[in-house]
PDB file of C-alpha atoms and ligand atoms in Angstrom:
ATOM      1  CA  UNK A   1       0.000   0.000   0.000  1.00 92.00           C
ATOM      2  CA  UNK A   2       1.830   3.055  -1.211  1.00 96.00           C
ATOM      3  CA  UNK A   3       1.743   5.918   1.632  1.00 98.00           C
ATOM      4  CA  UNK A   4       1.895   9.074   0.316  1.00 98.00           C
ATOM      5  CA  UNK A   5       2.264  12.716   3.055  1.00 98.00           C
ATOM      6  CA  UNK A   6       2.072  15.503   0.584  1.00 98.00           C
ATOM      7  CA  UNK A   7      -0.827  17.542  -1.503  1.00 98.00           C
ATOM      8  CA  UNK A   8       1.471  16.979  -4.140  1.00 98.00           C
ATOM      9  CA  UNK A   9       2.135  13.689  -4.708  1.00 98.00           C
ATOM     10  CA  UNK A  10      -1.855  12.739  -4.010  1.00 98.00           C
ATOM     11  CA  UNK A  11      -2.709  15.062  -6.790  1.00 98.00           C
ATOM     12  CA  UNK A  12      -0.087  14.061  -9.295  1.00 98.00           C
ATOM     13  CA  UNK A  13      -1.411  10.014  -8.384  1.00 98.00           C
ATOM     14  CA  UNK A  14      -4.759  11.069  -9.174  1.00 98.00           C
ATOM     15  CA  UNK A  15      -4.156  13.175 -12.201  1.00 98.00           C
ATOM     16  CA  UNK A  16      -2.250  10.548 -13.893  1.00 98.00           C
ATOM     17  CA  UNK A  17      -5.055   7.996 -12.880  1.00 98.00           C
ATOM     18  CA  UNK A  18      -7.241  10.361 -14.693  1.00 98.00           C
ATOM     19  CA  UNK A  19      -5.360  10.730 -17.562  1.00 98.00           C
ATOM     20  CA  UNK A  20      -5.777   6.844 -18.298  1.00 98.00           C
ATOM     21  CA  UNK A  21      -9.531   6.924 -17.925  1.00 98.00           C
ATOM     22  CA  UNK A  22      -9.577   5.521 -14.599  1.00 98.00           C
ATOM     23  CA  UNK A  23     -13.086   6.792 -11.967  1.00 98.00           C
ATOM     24  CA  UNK A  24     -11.415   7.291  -8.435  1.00 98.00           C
ATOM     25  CA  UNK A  25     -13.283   6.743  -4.920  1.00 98.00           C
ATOM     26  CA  UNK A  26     -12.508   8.629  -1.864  1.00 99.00           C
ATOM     27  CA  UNK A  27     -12.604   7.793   1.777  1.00 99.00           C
ATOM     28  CA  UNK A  28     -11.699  10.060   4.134  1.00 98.00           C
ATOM     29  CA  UNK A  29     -11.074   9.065   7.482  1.00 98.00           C
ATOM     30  CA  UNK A  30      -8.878   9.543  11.256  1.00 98.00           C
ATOM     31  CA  UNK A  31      -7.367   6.135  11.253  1.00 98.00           C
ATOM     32  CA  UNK A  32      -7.223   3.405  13.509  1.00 97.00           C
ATOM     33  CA  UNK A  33      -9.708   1.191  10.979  1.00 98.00           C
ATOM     34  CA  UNK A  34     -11.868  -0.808  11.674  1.00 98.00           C
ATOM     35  CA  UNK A  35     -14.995  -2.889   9.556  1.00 98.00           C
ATOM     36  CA  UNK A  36     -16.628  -0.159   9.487  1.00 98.00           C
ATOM     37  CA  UNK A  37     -14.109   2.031   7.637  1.00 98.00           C
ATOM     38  CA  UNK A  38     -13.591  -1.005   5.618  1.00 98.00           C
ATOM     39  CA  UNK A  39     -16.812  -1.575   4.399  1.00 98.00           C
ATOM     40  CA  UNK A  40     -16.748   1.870   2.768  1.00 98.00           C
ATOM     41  CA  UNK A  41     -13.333   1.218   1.649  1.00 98.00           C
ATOM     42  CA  UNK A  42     -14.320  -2.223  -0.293  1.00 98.00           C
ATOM     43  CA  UNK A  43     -17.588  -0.370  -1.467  1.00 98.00           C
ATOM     44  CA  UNK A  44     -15.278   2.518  -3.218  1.00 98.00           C
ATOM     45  CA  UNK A  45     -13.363  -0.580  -4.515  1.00 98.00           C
ATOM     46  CA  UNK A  46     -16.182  -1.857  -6.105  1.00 98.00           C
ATOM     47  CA  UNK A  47     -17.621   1.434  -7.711  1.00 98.00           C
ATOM     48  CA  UNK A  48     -14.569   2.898  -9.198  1.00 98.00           C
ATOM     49  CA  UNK A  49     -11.205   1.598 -10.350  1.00 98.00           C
ATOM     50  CA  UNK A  50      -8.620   3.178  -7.686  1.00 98.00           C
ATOM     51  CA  UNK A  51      -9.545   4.127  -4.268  1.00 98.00           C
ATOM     52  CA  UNK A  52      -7.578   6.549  -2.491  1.00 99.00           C
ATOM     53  CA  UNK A  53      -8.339   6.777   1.804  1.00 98.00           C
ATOM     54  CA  UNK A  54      -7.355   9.980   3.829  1.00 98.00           C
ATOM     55  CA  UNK A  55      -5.774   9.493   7.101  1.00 98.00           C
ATOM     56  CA  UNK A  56      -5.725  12.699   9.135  1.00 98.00           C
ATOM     57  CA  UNK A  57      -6.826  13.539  12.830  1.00 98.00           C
ATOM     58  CA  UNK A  58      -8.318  17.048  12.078  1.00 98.00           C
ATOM     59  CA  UNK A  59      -7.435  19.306  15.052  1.00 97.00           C
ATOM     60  CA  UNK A  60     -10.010  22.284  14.197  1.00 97.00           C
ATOM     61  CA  UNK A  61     -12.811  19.721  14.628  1.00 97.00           C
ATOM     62  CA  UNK A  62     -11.861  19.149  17.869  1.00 96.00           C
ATOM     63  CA  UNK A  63     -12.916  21.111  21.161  1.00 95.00           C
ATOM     64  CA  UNK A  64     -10.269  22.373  23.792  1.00 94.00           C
ATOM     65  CA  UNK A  65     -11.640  19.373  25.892  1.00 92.00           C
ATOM     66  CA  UNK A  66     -11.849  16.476  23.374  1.00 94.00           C
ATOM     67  CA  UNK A  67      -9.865  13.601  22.963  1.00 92.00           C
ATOM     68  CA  UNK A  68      -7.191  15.033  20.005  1.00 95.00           C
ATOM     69  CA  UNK A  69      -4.308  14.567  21.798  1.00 94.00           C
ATOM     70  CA  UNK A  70      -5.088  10.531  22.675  1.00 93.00           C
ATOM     71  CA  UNK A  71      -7.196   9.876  19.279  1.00 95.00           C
ATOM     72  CA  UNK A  72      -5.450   6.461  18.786  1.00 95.00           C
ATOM     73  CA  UNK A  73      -2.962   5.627  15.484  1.00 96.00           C
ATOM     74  CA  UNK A  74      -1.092   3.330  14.427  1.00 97.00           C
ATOM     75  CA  UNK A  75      -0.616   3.630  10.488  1.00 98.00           C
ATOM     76  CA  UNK A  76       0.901   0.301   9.997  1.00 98.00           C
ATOM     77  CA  UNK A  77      -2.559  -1.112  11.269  1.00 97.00           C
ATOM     78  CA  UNK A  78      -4.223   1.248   8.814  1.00 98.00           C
ATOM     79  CA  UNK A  79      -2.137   0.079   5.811  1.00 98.00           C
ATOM     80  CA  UNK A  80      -2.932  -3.474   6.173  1.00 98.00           C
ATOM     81  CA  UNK A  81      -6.604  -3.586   6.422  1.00 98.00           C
ATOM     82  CA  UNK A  82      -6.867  -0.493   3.375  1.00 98.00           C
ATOM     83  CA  UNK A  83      -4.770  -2.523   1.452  1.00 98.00           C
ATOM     84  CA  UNK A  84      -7.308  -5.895   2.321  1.00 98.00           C
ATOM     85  CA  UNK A  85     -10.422  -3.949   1.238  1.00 98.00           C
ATOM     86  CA  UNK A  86      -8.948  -2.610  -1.509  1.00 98.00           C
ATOM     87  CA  UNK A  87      -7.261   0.479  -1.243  1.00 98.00           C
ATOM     88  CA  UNK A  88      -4.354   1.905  -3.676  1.00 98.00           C
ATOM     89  CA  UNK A  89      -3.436   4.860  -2.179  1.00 98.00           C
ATOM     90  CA  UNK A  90      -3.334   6.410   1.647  1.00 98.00           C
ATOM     91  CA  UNK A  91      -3.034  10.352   1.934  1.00 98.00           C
ATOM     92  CA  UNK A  92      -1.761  10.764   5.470  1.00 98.00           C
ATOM     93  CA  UNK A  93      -0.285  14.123   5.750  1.00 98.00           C
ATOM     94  CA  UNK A  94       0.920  16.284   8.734  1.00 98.00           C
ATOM     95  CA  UNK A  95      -1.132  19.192  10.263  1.00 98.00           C
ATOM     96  CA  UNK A  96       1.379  21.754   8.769  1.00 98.00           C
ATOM     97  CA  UNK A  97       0.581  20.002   5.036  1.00 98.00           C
ATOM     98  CA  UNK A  98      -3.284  20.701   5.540  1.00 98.00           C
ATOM     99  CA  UNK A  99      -3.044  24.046   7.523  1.00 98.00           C
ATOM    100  CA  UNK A 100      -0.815  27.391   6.923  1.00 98.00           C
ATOM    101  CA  UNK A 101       0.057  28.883  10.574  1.00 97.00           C
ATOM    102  CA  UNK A 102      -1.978  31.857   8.788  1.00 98.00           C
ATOM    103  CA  UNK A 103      -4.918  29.505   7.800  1.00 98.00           C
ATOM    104  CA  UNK A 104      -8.143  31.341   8.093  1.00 98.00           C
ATOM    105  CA  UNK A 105     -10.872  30.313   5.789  1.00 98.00           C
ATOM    106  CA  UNK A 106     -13.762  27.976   6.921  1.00 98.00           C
ATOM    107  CA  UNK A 107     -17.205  26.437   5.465  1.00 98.00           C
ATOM    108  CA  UNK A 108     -19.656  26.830   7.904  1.00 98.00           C
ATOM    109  CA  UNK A 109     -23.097  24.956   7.361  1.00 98.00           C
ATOM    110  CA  UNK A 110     -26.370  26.424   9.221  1.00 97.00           C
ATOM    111  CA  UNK A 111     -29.212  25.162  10.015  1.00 95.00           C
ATOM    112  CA  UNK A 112     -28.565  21.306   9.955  1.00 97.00           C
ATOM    113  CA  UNK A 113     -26.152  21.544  12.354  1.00 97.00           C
ATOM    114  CA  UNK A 114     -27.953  23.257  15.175  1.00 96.00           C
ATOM    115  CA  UNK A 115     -29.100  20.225  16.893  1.00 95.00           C
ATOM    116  CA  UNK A 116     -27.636  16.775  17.788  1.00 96.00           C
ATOM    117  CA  UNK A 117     -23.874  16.479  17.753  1.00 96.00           C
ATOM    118  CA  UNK A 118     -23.751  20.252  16.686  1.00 95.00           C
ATOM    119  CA  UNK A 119     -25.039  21.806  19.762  1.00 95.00           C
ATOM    120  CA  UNK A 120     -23.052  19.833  22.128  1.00 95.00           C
ATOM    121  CA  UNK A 121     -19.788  20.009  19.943  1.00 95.00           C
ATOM    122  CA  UNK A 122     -19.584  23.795  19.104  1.00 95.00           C
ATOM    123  CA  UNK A 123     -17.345  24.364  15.820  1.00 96.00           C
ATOM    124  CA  UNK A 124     -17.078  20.414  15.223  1.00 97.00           C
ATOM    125  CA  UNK A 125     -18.760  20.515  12.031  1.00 98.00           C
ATOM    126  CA  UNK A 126     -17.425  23.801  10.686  1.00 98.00           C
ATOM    127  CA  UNK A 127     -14.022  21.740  11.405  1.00 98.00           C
ATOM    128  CA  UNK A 128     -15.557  19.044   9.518  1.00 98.00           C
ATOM    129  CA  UNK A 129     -16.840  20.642   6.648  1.00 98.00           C
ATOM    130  CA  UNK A 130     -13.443  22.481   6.182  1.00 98.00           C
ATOM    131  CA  UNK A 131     -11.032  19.833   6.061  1.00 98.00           C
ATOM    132  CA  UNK A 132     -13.708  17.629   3.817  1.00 98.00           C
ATOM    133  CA  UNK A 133     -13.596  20.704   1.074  1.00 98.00           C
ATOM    134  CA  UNK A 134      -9.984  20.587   1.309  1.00 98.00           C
ATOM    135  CA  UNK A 135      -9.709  16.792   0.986  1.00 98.00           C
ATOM    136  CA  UNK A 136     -11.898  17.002  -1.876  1.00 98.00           C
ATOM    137  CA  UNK A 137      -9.890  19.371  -3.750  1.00 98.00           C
ATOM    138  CA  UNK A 138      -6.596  17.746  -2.796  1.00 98.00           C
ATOM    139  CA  UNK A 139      -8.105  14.644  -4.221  1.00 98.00           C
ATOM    140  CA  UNK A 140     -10.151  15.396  -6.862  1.00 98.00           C
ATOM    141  CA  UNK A 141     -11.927  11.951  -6.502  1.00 98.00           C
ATOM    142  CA  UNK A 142     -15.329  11.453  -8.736  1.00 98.00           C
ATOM    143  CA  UNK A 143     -16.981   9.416  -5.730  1.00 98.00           C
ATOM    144  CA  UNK A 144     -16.711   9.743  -1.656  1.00 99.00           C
ATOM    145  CA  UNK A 145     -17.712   7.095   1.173  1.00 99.00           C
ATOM    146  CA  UNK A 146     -19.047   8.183   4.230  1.00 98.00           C
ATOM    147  CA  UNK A 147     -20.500   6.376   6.698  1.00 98.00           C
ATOM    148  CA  UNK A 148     -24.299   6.330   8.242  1.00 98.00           C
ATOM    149  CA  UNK A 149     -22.798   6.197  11.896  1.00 98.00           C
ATOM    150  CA  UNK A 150     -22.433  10.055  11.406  1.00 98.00           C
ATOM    151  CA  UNK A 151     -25.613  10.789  10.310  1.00 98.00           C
ATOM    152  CA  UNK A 152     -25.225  14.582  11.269  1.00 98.00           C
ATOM    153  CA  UNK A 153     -21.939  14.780   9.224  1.00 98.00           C
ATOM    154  CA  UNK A 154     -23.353  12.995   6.225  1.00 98.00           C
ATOM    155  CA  UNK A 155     -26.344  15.438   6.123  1.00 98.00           C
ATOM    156  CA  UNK A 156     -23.828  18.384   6.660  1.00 98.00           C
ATOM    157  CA  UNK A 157     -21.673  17.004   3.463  1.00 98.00           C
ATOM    158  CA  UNK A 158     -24.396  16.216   1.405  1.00 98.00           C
ATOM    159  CA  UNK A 159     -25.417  20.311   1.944  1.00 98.00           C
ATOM    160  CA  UNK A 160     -22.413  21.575   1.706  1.00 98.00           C
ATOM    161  CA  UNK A 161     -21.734  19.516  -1.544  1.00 98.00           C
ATOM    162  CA  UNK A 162     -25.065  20.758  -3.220  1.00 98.00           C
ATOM    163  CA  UNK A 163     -24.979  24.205  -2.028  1.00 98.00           C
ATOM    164  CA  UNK A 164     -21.124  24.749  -3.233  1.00 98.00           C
ATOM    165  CA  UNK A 165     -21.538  23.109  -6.572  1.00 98.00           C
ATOM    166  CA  UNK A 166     -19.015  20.751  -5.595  1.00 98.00           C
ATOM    167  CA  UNK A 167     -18.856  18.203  -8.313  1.00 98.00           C
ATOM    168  CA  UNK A 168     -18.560  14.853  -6.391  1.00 98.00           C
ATOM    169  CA  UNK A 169     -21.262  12.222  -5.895  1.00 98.00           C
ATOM    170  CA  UNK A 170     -21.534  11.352  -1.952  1.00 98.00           C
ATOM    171  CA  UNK A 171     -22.196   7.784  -1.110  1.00 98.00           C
ATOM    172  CA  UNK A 172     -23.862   7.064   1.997  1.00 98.00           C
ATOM    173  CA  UNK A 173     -22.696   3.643   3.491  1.00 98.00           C
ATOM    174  CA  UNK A 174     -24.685   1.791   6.153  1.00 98.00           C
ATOM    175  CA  UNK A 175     -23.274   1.025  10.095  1.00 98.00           C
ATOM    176  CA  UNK A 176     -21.341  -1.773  10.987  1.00 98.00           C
ATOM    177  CA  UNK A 177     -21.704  -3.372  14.198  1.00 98.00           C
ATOM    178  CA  UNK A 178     -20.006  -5.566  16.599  1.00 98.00           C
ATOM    179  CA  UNK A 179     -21.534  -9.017  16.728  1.00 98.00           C
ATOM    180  CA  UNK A 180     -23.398  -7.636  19.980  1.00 97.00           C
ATOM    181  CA  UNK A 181     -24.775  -4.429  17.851  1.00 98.00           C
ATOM    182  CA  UNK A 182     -22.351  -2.016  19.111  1.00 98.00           C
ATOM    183  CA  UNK A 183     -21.501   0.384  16.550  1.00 98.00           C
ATOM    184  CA  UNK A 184     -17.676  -0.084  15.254  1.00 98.00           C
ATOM    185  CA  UNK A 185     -16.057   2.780  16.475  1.00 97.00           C
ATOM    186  CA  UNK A 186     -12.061   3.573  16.853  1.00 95.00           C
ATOM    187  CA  UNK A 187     -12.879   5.244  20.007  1.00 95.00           C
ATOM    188  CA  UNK A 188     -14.547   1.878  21.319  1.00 97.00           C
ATOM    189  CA  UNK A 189     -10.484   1.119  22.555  1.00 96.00           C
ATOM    190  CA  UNK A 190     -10.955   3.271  25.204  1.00 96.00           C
ATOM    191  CA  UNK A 191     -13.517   1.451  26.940  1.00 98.00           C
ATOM    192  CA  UNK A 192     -12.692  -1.120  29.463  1.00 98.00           C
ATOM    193  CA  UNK A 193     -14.119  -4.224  29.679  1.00 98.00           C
ATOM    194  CA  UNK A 194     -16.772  -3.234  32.019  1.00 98.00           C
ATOM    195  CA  UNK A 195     -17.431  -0.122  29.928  1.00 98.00           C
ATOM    196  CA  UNK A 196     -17.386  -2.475  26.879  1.00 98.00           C
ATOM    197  CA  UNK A 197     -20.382  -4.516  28.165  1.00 98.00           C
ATOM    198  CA  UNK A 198     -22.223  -0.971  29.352  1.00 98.00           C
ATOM    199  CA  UNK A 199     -22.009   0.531  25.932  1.00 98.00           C
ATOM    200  CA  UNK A 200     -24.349  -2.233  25.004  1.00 98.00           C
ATOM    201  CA  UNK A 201     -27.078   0.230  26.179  1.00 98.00           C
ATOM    202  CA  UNK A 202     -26.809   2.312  23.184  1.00 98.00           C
ATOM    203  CA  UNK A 203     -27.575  -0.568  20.698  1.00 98.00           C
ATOM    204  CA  UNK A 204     -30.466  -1.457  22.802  1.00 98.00           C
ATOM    205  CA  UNK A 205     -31.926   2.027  23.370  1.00 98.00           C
ATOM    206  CA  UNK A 206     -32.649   2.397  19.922  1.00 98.00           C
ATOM    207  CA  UNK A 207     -33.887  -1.495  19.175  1.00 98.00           C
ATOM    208  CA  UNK A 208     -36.628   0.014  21.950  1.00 98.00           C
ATOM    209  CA  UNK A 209     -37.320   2.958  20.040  1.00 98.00           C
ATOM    210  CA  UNK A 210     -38.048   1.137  16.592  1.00 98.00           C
ATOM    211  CA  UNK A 211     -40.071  -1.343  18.115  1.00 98.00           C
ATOM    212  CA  UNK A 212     -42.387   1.149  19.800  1.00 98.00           C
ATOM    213  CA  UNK A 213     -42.232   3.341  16.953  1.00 98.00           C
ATOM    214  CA  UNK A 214     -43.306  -0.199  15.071  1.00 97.00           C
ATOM    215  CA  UNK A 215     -46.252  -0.498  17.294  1.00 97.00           C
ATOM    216  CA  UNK A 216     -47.981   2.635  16.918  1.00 96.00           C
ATOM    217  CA  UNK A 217     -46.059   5.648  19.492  1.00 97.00           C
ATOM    218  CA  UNK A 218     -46.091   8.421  17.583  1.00 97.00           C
ATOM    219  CA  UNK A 219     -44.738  10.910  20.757  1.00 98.00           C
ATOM    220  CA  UNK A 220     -41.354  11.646  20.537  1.00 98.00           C
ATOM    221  CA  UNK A 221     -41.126  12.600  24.295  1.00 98.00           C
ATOM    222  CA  UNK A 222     -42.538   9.158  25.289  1.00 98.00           C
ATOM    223  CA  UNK A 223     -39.964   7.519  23.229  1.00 98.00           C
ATOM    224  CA  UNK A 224     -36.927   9.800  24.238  1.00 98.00           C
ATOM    225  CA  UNK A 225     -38.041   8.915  27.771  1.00 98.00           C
ATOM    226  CA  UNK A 226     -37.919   4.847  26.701  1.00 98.00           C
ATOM    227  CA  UNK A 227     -34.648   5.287  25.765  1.00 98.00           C
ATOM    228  CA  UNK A 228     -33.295   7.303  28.846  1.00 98.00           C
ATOM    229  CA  UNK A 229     -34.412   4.742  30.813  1.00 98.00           C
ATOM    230  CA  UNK A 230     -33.126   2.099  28.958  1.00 98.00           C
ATOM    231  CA  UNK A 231     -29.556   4.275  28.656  1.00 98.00           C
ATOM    232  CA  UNK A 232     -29.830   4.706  32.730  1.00 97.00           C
ATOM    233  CA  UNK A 233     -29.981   1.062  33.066  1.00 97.00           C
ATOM    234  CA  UNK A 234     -26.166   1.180  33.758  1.00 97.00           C
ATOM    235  CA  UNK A 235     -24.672   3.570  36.456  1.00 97.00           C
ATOM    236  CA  UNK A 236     -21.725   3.989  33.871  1.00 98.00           C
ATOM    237  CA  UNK A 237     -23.668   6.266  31.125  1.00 98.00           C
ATOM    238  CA  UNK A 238     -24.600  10.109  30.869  1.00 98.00           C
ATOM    239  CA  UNK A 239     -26.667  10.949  28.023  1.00 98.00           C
ATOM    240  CA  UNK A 240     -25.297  14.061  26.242  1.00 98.00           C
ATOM    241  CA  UNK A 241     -28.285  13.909  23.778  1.00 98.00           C
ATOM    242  CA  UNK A 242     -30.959  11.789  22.752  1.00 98.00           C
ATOM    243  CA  UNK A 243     -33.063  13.493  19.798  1.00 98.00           C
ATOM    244  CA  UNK A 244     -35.646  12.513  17.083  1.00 98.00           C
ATOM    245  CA  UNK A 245     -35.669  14.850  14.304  1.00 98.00           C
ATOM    246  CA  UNK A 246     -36.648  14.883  10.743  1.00 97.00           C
ATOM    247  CA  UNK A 247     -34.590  12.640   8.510  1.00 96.00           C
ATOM    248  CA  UNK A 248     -34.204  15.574   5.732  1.00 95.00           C
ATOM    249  CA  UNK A 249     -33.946  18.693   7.741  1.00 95.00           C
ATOM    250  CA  UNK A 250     -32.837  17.252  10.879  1.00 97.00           C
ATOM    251  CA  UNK A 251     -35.171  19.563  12.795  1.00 96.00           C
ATOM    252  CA  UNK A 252     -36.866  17.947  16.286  1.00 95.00           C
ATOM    253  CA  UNK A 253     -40.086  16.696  15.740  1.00 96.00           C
ATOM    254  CA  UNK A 254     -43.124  16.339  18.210  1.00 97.00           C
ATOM    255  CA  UNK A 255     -44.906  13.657  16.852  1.00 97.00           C
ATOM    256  CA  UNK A 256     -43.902  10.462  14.033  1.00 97.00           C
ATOM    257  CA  UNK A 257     -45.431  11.298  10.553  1.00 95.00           C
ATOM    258  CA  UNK A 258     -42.542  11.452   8.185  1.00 94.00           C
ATOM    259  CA  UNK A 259     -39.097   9.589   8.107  1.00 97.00           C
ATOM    260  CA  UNK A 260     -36.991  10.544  11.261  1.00 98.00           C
ATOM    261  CA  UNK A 261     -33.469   9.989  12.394  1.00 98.00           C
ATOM    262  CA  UNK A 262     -33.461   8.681  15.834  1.00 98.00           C
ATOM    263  CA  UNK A 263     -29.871   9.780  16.909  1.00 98.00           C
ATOM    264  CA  UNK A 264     -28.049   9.387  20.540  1.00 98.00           C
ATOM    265  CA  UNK A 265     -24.481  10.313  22.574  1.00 98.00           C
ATOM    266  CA  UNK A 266     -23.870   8.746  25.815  1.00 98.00           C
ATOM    267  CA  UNK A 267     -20.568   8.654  27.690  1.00 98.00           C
ATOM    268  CA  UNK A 268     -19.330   5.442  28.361  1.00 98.00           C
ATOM    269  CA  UNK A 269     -17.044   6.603  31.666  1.00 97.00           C
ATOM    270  CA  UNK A 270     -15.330   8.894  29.812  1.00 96.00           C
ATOM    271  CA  UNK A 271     -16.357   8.066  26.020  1.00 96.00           C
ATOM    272  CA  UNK A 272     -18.691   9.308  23.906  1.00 97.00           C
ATOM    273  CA  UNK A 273     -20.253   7.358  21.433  1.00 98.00           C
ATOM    274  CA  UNK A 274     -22.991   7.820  18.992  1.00 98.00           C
ATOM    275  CA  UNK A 275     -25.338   5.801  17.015  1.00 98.00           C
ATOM    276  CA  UNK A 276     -28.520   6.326  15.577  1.00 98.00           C
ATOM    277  CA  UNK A 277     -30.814   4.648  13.290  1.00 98.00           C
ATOM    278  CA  UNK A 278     -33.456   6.041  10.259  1.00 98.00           C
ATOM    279  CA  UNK A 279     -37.159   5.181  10.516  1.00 98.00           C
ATOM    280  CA  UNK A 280     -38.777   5.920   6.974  1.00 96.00           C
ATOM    281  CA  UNK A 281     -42.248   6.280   6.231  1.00 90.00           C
TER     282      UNK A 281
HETATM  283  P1  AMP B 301     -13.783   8.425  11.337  1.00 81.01           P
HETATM  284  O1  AMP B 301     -12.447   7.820  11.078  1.00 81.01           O
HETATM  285  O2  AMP B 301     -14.395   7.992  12.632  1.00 81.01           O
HETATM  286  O3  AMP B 301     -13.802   9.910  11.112  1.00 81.01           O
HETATM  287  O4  AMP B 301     -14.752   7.817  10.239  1.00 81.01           O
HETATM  288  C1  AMP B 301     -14.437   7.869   8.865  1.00 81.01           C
HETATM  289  C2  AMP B 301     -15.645   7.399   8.080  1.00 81.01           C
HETATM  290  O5  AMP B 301     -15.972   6.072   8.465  1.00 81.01           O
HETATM  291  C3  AMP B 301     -16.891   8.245   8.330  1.00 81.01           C
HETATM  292  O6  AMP B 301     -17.587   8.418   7.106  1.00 81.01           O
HETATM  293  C4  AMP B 301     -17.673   7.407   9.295  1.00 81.01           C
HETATM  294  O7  AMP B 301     -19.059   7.639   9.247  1.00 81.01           O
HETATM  295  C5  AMP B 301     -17.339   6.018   8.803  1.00 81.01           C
HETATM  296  N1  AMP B 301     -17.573   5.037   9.874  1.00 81.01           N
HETATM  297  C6  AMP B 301     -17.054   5.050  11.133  1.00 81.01           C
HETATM  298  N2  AMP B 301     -17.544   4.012  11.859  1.00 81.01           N
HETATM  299  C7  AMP B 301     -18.394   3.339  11.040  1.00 81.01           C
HETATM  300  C8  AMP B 301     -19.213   2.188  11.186  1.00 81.01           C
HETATM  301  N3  AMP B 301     -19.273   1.512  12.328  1.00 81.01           N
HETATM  302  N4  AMP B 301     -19.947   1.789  10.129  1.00 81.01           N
HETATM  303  C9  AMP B 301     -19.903   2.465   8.951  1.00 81.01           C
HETATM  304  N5  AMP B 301     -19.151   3.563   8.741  1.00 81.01           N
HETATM  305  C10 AMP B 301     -18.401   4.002   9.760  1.00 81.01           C
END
């Protein structure tokens, strides 16, 4: 798996690709892969002839009190399992490759990103949507993977990408789970093995949800309370936000009548996961 650090050589890789008629997929990710990464990665293998993956721990979509510092790596790791789903090339640049000291330009998304994962991680998606514009320019890729896991960041891609004209074609790409139903996360190495088993909680939360949503409750309040209780089951969770909105504008809802995304963050001790699942009507 060739590993390549600078703008430079991904866009002379790509050009050439180009040049011989080849369609190139895109996944951008932070590293430490897992299934889930790899799924999208063997998915972009499948739809286009080279695949090129993006390994780079964004700092400006961090807060001052997130994990950056301790966001685990280990590019060796990375290499193997790209180059097992079908990878061909891994971007993995430094911070002073993707950001002048001087850098001062940022995409900003309203709306969208009010609720959910945007109100509890202020500037995390203006962080997000900046460094995916510049990946997408860097790579110049005709297709790009992203995951269902972040539902909030594929809605805030997929507006960004049609209200900038940006001429990619976004691929959603559904969760993978642990054999128990936890969402595959690279964070999930934090968690200890009692944490591990308390996680479960998230997984189950939502099973709740979609069952009661299956048998008639239409009251999101009823079934935000289901799933706080179902969360509070272990002593080791805090719920940062449980929230049913609307699938398309990812405003909260009152009441079920039209698809909704039914999306949750709990701390696990001292890790935050997410998951969510959609419920179309
Ligand atoms: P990350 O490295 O966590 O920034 O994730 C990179 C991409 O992988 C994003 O598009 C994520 O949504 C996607 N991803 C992460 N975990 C999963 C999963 N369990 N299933 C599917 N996609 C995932």
């Amino acid at each position: 798996m060739e590993i390549v650090t600078t703008i430079k050589e991904v866009r002379d890789r790509v050009k050439q690709w180009k040049l011989e008629g080849l369609t190139v997929g895109f996944v951008p990710t932070m590293g430490y892969l897992h299934k889930g990464h790899g799924s999208l990665i063997e998915r972009a293998a499948l739809e286009n002839d080279k695949v090129v993956i993006s390994i780079f721990v964004n700092p400006i979509q961090f807060g001052p009190k997130e994990d950056l510092s301790s966001y685990p790596r280990d590019i060796k790791r990375d290499s193997e399992i790209s180059k097992l789903a079908g990878g061909n090339l891994i971007f993995y640049p430094e911070n002073e490759e993707m950001y002048f000291k001087d850098f001062s330009t940022y995409v900003d998304v309203d709306g969208i990103t009010e609720g959910l994962c945007g109100s509890k991680r202020p500037g995390h998606f203006r962080g997000v949507a900046t460094v995916v514009i510049k990946l997408f320019n860097i790579v110049n890729a005709h297709r790009a993977y992203f995951g269902e896991k972040d539902a909030q960041q594929l809605a805030v891609i997929n507006r960004m990408v049609r209200d900038l004209n940006i001429d990619i074609e976004i691929v959603p790409c559904p969760i993978i789970r642990e054999k128990d139903n936890l969402a595959m996360s690279s964070r999930n190495i934090y968690l200890s093995i009692e944490e591990r088993e308390a996680a479960l909680v998230l997984s189950k939360a939502l099973e709740k949800c979609r069952k009661a949503i299956e048998n008639g409750e239409k009251s999101t309040h009823k079934l935000v309370q289901l799933m706080k209780d179902e969360i509070h089951k272990t002593t080791l969770s805090k719920v940062d936000y449980i929230e049913i909105v609307d699938s398309g504008s990812l405003g909260k809802v009152q009441e079920i009548k039209s698809s909704v995304l039914v999306a949750l963050a709990v701390f696990i001790g001292k890790t935050r996961l997410i998951d969510n699942f959609t419920y179309n009507i």
